[in-house]
Coordinates of C-alpha atoms and ligand atoms in Angstrom, one line a residue:
M1 CA -7.2 12.0 22.2
L2 CA -8.0 13.3 19.1
P3 CA -10.3 15.9 18.2
A4 CA -13.0 15.1 16.6
M5 CA -12.6 14.2 13.1
T6 CA -12.1 17.7 11.4
D7 CA -11.6 18.6 7.6
S8 CA -8.0 18.4 8.1
L9 CA -6.1 14.9 9.4
D10 CA -3.2 14.0 11.5
L11 CA -1.2 12.3 8.8
L12 CA 2.1 9.6 9.4
V13 CA 3.7 8.7 6.2
L14 CA 6.2 5.8 7.2
G15 CA 8.4 6.4 4.0
G16 CA 7.8 9.8 1.9
T17 CA 11.2 9.8 0.6
S18 CA 10.9 8.1 -2.2
W19 CA 8.0 7.9 -4.9
L20 CA 4.7 6.8 -4.2
G21 CA 5.0 8.0 -0.4
G22 CA 6.2 11.4 -1.5
A23 CA 3.2 11.7 -4.1
V24 CA 0.6 10.6 -0.7
A25 CA 2.8 13.0 1.4
R26 CA 2.6 15.8 -1.5
D27 CA -1.0 15.2 -2.3
A28 CA -1.7 15.5 1.6
V29 CA -0.4 18.3 2.1
A30 CA -2.0 20.0 -0.9
R31 CA -5.4 18.8 0.7
G32 CA -4.9 20.7 3.9
H33 CA -3.6 18.0 5.9
R34 CA -1.0 18.1 8.1
V35 CA 1.1 15.4 7.0
T36 CA 4.8 13.8 9.2
C37 CA 7.2 11.8 7.0
L38 CA 9.3 9.5 8.6
A39 CA 12.6 8.2 6.5
R40 CA 16.3 7.7 7.2
G41 CA 16.3 9.7 3.5
E42 CA 19.1 7.7 1.3
A43 CA 15.9 7.2 -1.3
G44 CA 15.8 10.7 -1.1
T45 CA 14.0 14.1 0.5
P46 CA 10.1 14.7 1.6
P47 CA 8.3 17.1 -0.1
D48 CA 7.8 20.6 0.6
G49 CA 5.4 21.1 3.2
V50 CA 6.0 18.3 5.9
T51 CA 7.5 17.7 9.1
W52 CA 10.8 15.1 7.9
V53 CA 11.7 12.6 11.2
R54 CA 14.7 11.1 10.5
A55 CA 14.9 7.5 11.6
D56 CA 15.8 4.3 10.5
R57 CA 12.6 1.9 11.2
R58 CA 15.4 -1.0 12.3
E59 CA 17.1 1.1 14.7
P60 CA 15.3 0.7 18.5
G61 CA 13.9 3.6 19.4
A62 CA 13.0 4.3 15.9
Y63 CA 9.0 5.3 16.5
D64 CA 10.1 7.1 19.6
S65 CA 9.8 11.1 18.3
V66 CA 6.3 10.0 16.6
A67 CA 4.8 7.5 19.4
D68 CA 3.7 9.9 21.9
R69 CA 0.9 11.8 20.3
D70 CA -2.1 10.6 18.1
W71 CA -2.6 10.2 14.5
H72 CA -5.8 10.4 12.2
A73 CA -4.3 7.9 10.2
V74 CA -0.7 6.5 9.3
V75 CA 0.3 5.6 5.7
D76 CA 2.9 2.8 5.8
V77 CA 4.4 1.5 1.9
S78 CA 6.8 -0.7 3.3
W79 CA 7.3 -4.9 2.0
Q80 CA 9.7 -5.6 4.7
P81 CA 7.6 -7.3 7.7
D82 CA 9.6 -6.9 10.4
Q83 CA 9.3 -3.1 9.8
V84 CA 5.6 -3.5 9.2
R85 CA 5.5 -4.9 12.8
S86 CA 7.7 -2.8 15.0
A87 CA 5.4 0.6 13.2
L88 CA 2.3 -1.4 14.3
A89 CA 3.9 -2.4 18.2
A90 CA 4.4 1.2 18.3
L91 CA 1.8 3.3 17.2
T92 CA -1.2 1.2 17.2
P93 CA -2.5 2.6 19.9
R94 CA -2.1 5.9 18.9
A95 CA -3.2 5.8 15.0
R96 CA -7.6 5.8 14.3
H97 CA -6.9 4.4 10.5
W98 CA -4.1 2.2 8.8
V99 CA -3.3 3.0 5.6
Y100 CA -0.9 -0.5 4.4
V101 CA 0.1 0.1 0.5
S102 CA 0.2 -3.7 -0.4
S103 CA 1.0 -5.6 -4.3
C104 CA -1.2 -7.2 -6.4
S105 CA 2.0 -9.4 -5.7
V106 CA -0.2 -11.2 -2.9
Y107 CA -2.1 -13.9 -5.0
V108 CA -1.2 -16.6 -6.4
D109 CA -2.9 -16.7 -9.3
D110 CA -1.7 -15.0 -12.4
A111 CA -3.2 -16.5 -15.2
T112 CA -6.8 -16.6 -14.2
P113 CA -8.7 -13.6 -15.7
D114 CA -11.3 -10.7 -13.8
T115 CA -10.1 -12.3 -10.6
D116 CA -11.2 -10.2 -7.4
E117 CA -9.7 -9.5 -3.7
S118 CA -11.2 -13.0 -3.2
A119 CA -8.4 -14.7 -4.8
P120 CA -5.9 -17.2 -3.1
L121 CA -3.3 -15.7 -1.1
H122 CA 0.4 -16.7 -0.6
P123 CA 1.4 -18.0 1.9
A124 CA 2.2 -15.1 4.3
H125 CA 6.5 -15.1 4.8
E126 CA 7.1 -16.6 8.5
G127 CA 10.7 -14.9 8.7
A128 CA 11.6 -12.3 11.9
G129 CA 14.0 -10.8 10.1
P130 CA 14.9 -8.5 6.7
V131 CA 13.2 -10.2 3.6
D132 CA 14.8 -10.5 -0.3
I133 CA 13.1 -9.1 -3.2
E134 CA 12.4 -13.2 -4.1
V135 CA 9.5 -13.5 -1.0
Y136 CA 8.4 -10.3 -1.8
G137 CA 4.5 -11.6 -2.3
P138 CA 4.6 -13.9 0.7
A139 CA 6.4 -10.6 2.6
K140 CA 3.1 -8.3 1.7
V141 CA 0.9 -10.9 2.4
A142 CA 3.1 -11.1 5.9
C143 CA 2.3 -7.5 5.9
E144 CA -1.4 -7.5 5.4
R145 CA -1.9 -10.0 8.4
A146 CA 0.1 -8.5 10.8
C147 CA -1.9 -5.1 10.3
V148 CA -5.1 -6.7 10.3
D149 CA -3.9 -9.0 13.5
A150 CA -2.9 -5.5 15.0
L151 CA -5.7 -3.2 14.7
G152 CA -9.0 -5.3 13.1
A153 CA -10.0 -5.9 9.2
E154 CA -11.8 -2.0 9.9
R155 CA -9.3 0.1 10.6
V156 CA -6.9 -1.0 7.9
L157 CA -6.9 -0.3 4.0
L158 CA -4.5 -2.9 2.5
A159 CA -4.5 -1.2 -1.4
R160 CA -3.0 -4.2 -3.7
A161 CA -1.5 -1.5 -5.9
G162 CA -1.0 -3.5 -9.8
L163 CA 2.3 -2.2 -11.9
I164 CA 2.6 1.9 -11.1
A165 CA 3.5 4.5 -13.5
G166 CA 3.5 8.1 -14.8
Y167 CA 5.8 11.0 -13.5
G168 CA 8.5 10.3 -10.8
D169 CA 8.6 6.1 -11.8
R170 CA 12.1 4.8 -10.4
S171 CA 11.3 1.8 -12.5
D172 CA 11.7 3.0 -15.6
R173 CA 9.2 0.1 -17.3
F174 CA 6.2 2.0 -18.2
G175 CA 8.3 5.3 -19.5
Y176 CA 10.2 2.9 -21.3
W177 CA 7.3 3.1 -24.7
P178 CA 7.0 7.0 -24.2
A179 CA 10.9 7.0 -24.1
R180 CA 11.1 4.8 -27.3
A181 CA 8.2 6.7 -28.8
A182 CA 9.6 9.8 -28.3
R183 CA 13.2 8.8 -30.0
A184 CA 10.9 7.2 -33.1
Q185 CA 11.5 8.8 -36.4
D186 CA 8.0 8.3 -38.2
G187 CA 7.9 4.8 -39.8
E188 CA 10.7 3.8 -38.1
P189 CA 10.8 0.2 -36.6
V190 CA 10.0 -0.5 -32.7
L191 CA 9.5 -4.2 -31.5
A192 CA 6.7 -4.6 -29.4
P193 CA 4.9 -7.4 -27.6
P194 CA 1.4 -9.0 -29.0
G195 CA -0.4 -6.1 -28.9
D196 CA -4.4 -7.6 -28.3
V197 CA -3.0 -8.4 -24.5
H198 CA -4.0 -6.1 -21.8
T199 CA -1.9 -4.2 -19.0
Q200 CA -3.0 -3.0 -16.3
V201 CA -1.4 0.3 -14.9
I202 CA -2.6 3.1 -12.3
D203 CA -1.3 6.5 -12.6
V204 CA 0.7 7.6 -9.3
D205 CA -1.2 10.6 -8.7
D206 CA -4.6 8.9 -9.2
L207 CA -3.2 6.0 -6.1
S208 CA -1.9 8.5 -3.8
A209 CA -5.4 10.8 -4.0
W210 CA -7.5 7.8 -3.7
L211 CA -5.2 6.7 -0.5
V212 CA -5.6 10.4 1.2
H213 CA -9.2 9.7 0.5
T214 CA -9.6 6.4 2.1
A215 CA -7.5 7.9 4.9
E216 CA -10.0 10.8 5.1
Q217 CA -13.1 8.2 4.6
R218 CA -11.3 5.6 6.9
V219 CA -12.1 3.2 4.3
G220 CA -11.0 -0.4 5.6
G221 CA -10.5 -3.8 3.8
A222 CA -8.8 -5.4 1.3
F223 CA -8.9 -3.3 -2.4
N224 CA -6.3 -4.2 -6.0
A225 CA -5.7 -0.8 -6.4
V226 CA -5.3 -1.0 -10.0
G227 CA -5.7 0.8 -13.7
D228 CA -8.1 -0.6 -16.3
P229 CA -7.1 -2.9 -18.3
V230 CA -6.2 -2.2 -21.9
P231 CA -4.9 -3.1 -24.8
V232 CA -1.0 -3.1 -24.9
R233 CA -1.2 -1.6 -28.1
A234 CA -3.4 1.1 -26.8
T235 CA -1.5 1.8 -24.8
L236 CA 1.6 1.8 -26.7
D237 CA -0.5 4.5 -29.2
A238 CA -0.8 6.4 -26.2
S239 CA 2.3 7.1 -25.7
A240 CA 3.6 7.8 -29.4
S241 CA 0.4 10.7 -29.6
A242 CA 2.1 12.1 -25.9
A243 CA 5.5 11.8 -28.0
G244 CA 4.1 13.1 -31.3
T245 CA 5.5 10.5 -33.4
R246 CA 4.3 7.7 -35.3
P247 CA 6.7 4.5 -34.6
T248 CA 5.6 1.1 -36.7
Y249 CA 5.4 -0.9 -33.9
R250 CA 6.3 -4.4 -35.3
E251 CA 4.5 -6.8 -32.6
A252 CA 6.3 -10.3 -32.5
A253 CA 4.6 -13.4 -31.0
D254 CA 5.7 -15.1 -27.5
G255 CA 6.8 -17.8 -28.5
W256 CA 9.5 -15.8 -30.8
L257 CA 10.1 -13.2 -28.0
T258 CA 10.9 -16.4 -25.6
E259 CA 13.1 -17.9 -28.0
Q260 CA 15.4 -14.7 -28.4
D261 CA 16.0 -15.1 -24.2
V262 CA 14.0 -11.7 -24.1
E263 CA 13.0 -10.5 -20.7
P264 CA 9.3 -10.1 -20.3
W265 CA 7.8 -7.1 -17.9
A266 CA 10.8 -5.6 -16.6
G267 CA 14.6 -5.4 -15.9
P268 CA 17.5 -4.3 -18.0
E269 CA 17.2 -5.9 -21.4
S270 CA 13.0 -6.6 -20.8
L271 CA 10.9 -5.6 -22.8
P272 CA 8.3 -3.8 -20.8
L273 CA 4.6 -5.0 -20.4
W274 CA 5.3 -7.7 -22.6
L275 CA 3.0 -10.4 -20.1
P276 CA 4.1 -14.4 -22.4
Q277 CA 0.2 -16.0 -22.3
P278 CA -1.4 -18.0 -21.0
D279 CA 0.9 -17.7 -18.1
Y280 CA -0.2 -14.2 -17.4
A281 CA -3.7 -14.0 -18.7
G282 CA -4.5 -12.8 -15.1
F283 CA -1.9 -10.5 -14.5
A284 CA -3.4 -7.6 -16.1
S285 CA -7.4 -8.2 -15.5
R286 CA -7.7 -7.7 -12.3
S287 CA -11.3 -6.0 -10.8
N288 CA -11.1 -3.0 -10.0
A289 CA -14.3 -2.6 -8.9
A290 CA -14.6 -2.4 -5.0
A291 CA -11.6 0.3 -5.2
K292 CA -13.7 2.4 -7.5
H293 CA -16.7 1.8 -5.5
A294 CA -14.6 3.6 -2.5
G295 CA -13.9 6.3 -4.9
L296 CA -10.8 5.4 -6.9
R297 CA -10.7 7.7 -10.4
L298 CA -9.2 6.9 -13.0
R299 CA -7.5 9.0 -15.6
P300 CA -6.9 8.2 -19.4
V301 CA -3.8 6.0 -19.9
A302 CA -2.9 9.1 -22.7
D303 CA -2.5 11.1 -19.8
T304 CA -0.1 8.7 -17.7
A305 CA 1.8 8.4 -20.8
A306 CA 2.2 11.8 -21.2
A307 CA 3.0 12.5 -17.4
A308 CA 5.8 9.3 -17.7
L309 CA 7.1 10.9 -20.8
A310 CA 8.3 13.7 -19.1
W311 CA 9.6 12.5 -16.7
E312 CA 11.7 10.3 -19.1
R313 CA 12.9 13.6 -20.4
E314 CA 14.5 14.7 -17.1
L315 CA 15.9 11.3 -17.2
G316 CA 17.4 11.8 -20.6
I317 CA 15.3 9.4 -23.1
D318 CA 18.8 8.5 -24.3
R319 CA 20.5 7.7 -21.2
D320 CA 21.9 3.7 -21.1
D321 CA 21.8 3.1 -17.8
R322 CA 17.5 2.2 -17.9
R323 CA 16.2 -0.2 -14.8
A324 CA 14.1 -1.7 -17.7
G325 CA 13.8 -1.8 -21.9
L326 CA 16.1 -2.6 -24.4
S327 CA 19.1 -1.1 -25.3
P328 CA 19.0 0.3 -29.3
A329 CA 21.6 -2.6 -30.2
R330 CA 19.9 -5.4 -29.0
E331 CA 16.3 -3.8 -30.2
A332 CA 18.4 -3.5 -33.6
E333 CA 19.7 -7.1 -33.3
L334 CA 16.1 -8.3 -32.3
L335 CA 14.5 -6.7 -35.1
E336 CA 17.0 -7.7 -38.1
R337 CA 16.4 -11.4 -36.7
L338 CA 12.2 -11.0 -36.5
D339 CA 12.7 -9.5 -40.6
T340 CA 15.1 -12.7 -41.5
Ligands
NAP401 N1 6.2 0.5 -8.3 C1 5.1 -0.3 -8.5 O1 4.6 -0.7 -9.6 C2 4.4 -1.0 -7.7 C3 3.5 -2.2 -7.6 C4 2.8 -2.9 -6.5 C5 3.1 -2.5 -5.1 N2 3.7 -1.2 -5.2 C6 4.2 -0.9 -3.8 O2 4.0 0.5 -3.7 C7 5.1 1.2 -2.6 C8 6.0 2.1 -3.7 O3 6.4 3.1 -2.1 P1 7.0 4.2 -2.4 O4 7.3 4.6 -3.9 O5 7.4 5.0 -1.8 O6 8.0 2.9 -2.3 P2 10.2 2.6 -1.6 O7 10.4 2.8 -3.3 O8 9.9 0.9 -2.1 O9 10.5 3.3 -1.0 C9 10.8 3.0 0.5 C10 10.3 3.6 1.8 O10 10.4 3.1 2.7 C11 11.7 4.0 3.6 N3 12.9 3.1 4.3 C12 13.0 1.9 3.5 N4 14.1 1.3 4.7 C13 13.6 2.4 5.8 C14 13.9 2.2 6.8 N5 15.4 1.5 7.2 N6 13.9 3.2 7.8 C15 12.9 4.2 7.8 N7 12.4 4.0 6.7 C16 12.6 3.3 5.3 C17 12.2 4.8 2.4 O11 13.0 5.5 3.0 P3 14.3 6.3 2.6 O12 15.5 5.0 1.9 O13 14.8 7.5 2.6 O14 15.0 5.8 4.5 C18 11.3 4.9 1.7 O15 10.8 6.6 1.4 C19 5.8 -0.1 -2.0 O16 4.6 -0.9 -1.0 C20 5.8 -1.5 -3.1 O17 5.7 -2.2 -2.5 C21 5.1 -0.9 -5.9

């Protein structure tokens, strides 16, 4: 049996070798908890101060060395229903609380502004095996449902994360903007999406701190783990301030960007954070009231931009293998067309 609740928890992170899971593990260690990370090591290594159990969750017996003891809380970042189910089957009897990192991609409707956690979800993905990214949203719904079915709603926190940003981001999305600003001369034109549309990011350190807090407090239920809605233009200005430059943002309309085959949101040759309206009017304006009430604290977007820039500088702001954002050549071609 677990000892009575003490200040220090035994926390199992399923993951911890990648970005958010690593941040959760680091934060929990800093708060004095005893942290174990279970992962293969393909995504990286877990942070200092944790016990690392190397295991493949798709192999039989993957959880054997962590299933024979009690855990105050288990944190799972997987979006693969088979991995989530195998963890629940092995660990539920000895886990007092469960933190499942879900996503706002569980929601069907991206067009209606200001929705909360009661918004309709995708049907749960029904297959039993590994899933592809195309069914990410339904897979997350299946994972959420498996957690609640196994543990009951009160023992599970479903953290529906929105776009995560800050130091360590592997997607290159938010970081495109501080990196682009850092490359700009004063007054240099920079192609931008419409500035009055909102974006909504959560700093990885705010999210990880809150996840650890919810494990400590045994918070249960579904929560949108998202930042406050901020106009795109304010986010770009914060990026320029972090970089100490003054680019001239040239905002292009949704229709024009679509005609030029610019990719919205993410991916190679995309304009990151661009959300065509009205289809995505609700994508970046989800309510975070419940999470704030449950202890979520948010830093200003300027701090996130500064952290993202520090990370971008480590990766190299001139690198040509970005996972998201326009290449200089493509941006120059688009700016020239915008002017004619
Ligand atoms: N980035 C965003 O903006 C965003 C937005 C919304 C929600 N989310 C959610 O936030 C979470 C991100 O977490 P993250 O950055 O830590 O995760 P991640 O990059 O998705 O990495 C997955 C973790 O699971 C481990 N893993 C994968 N397959 C495994 C296997 N077969 N056996 C054992 N371990 C395995 C990986 O470690 P090894 O490869 O080392 O085994 C890694 O630590 C995800 O749930 C994601 O869906 C992200």
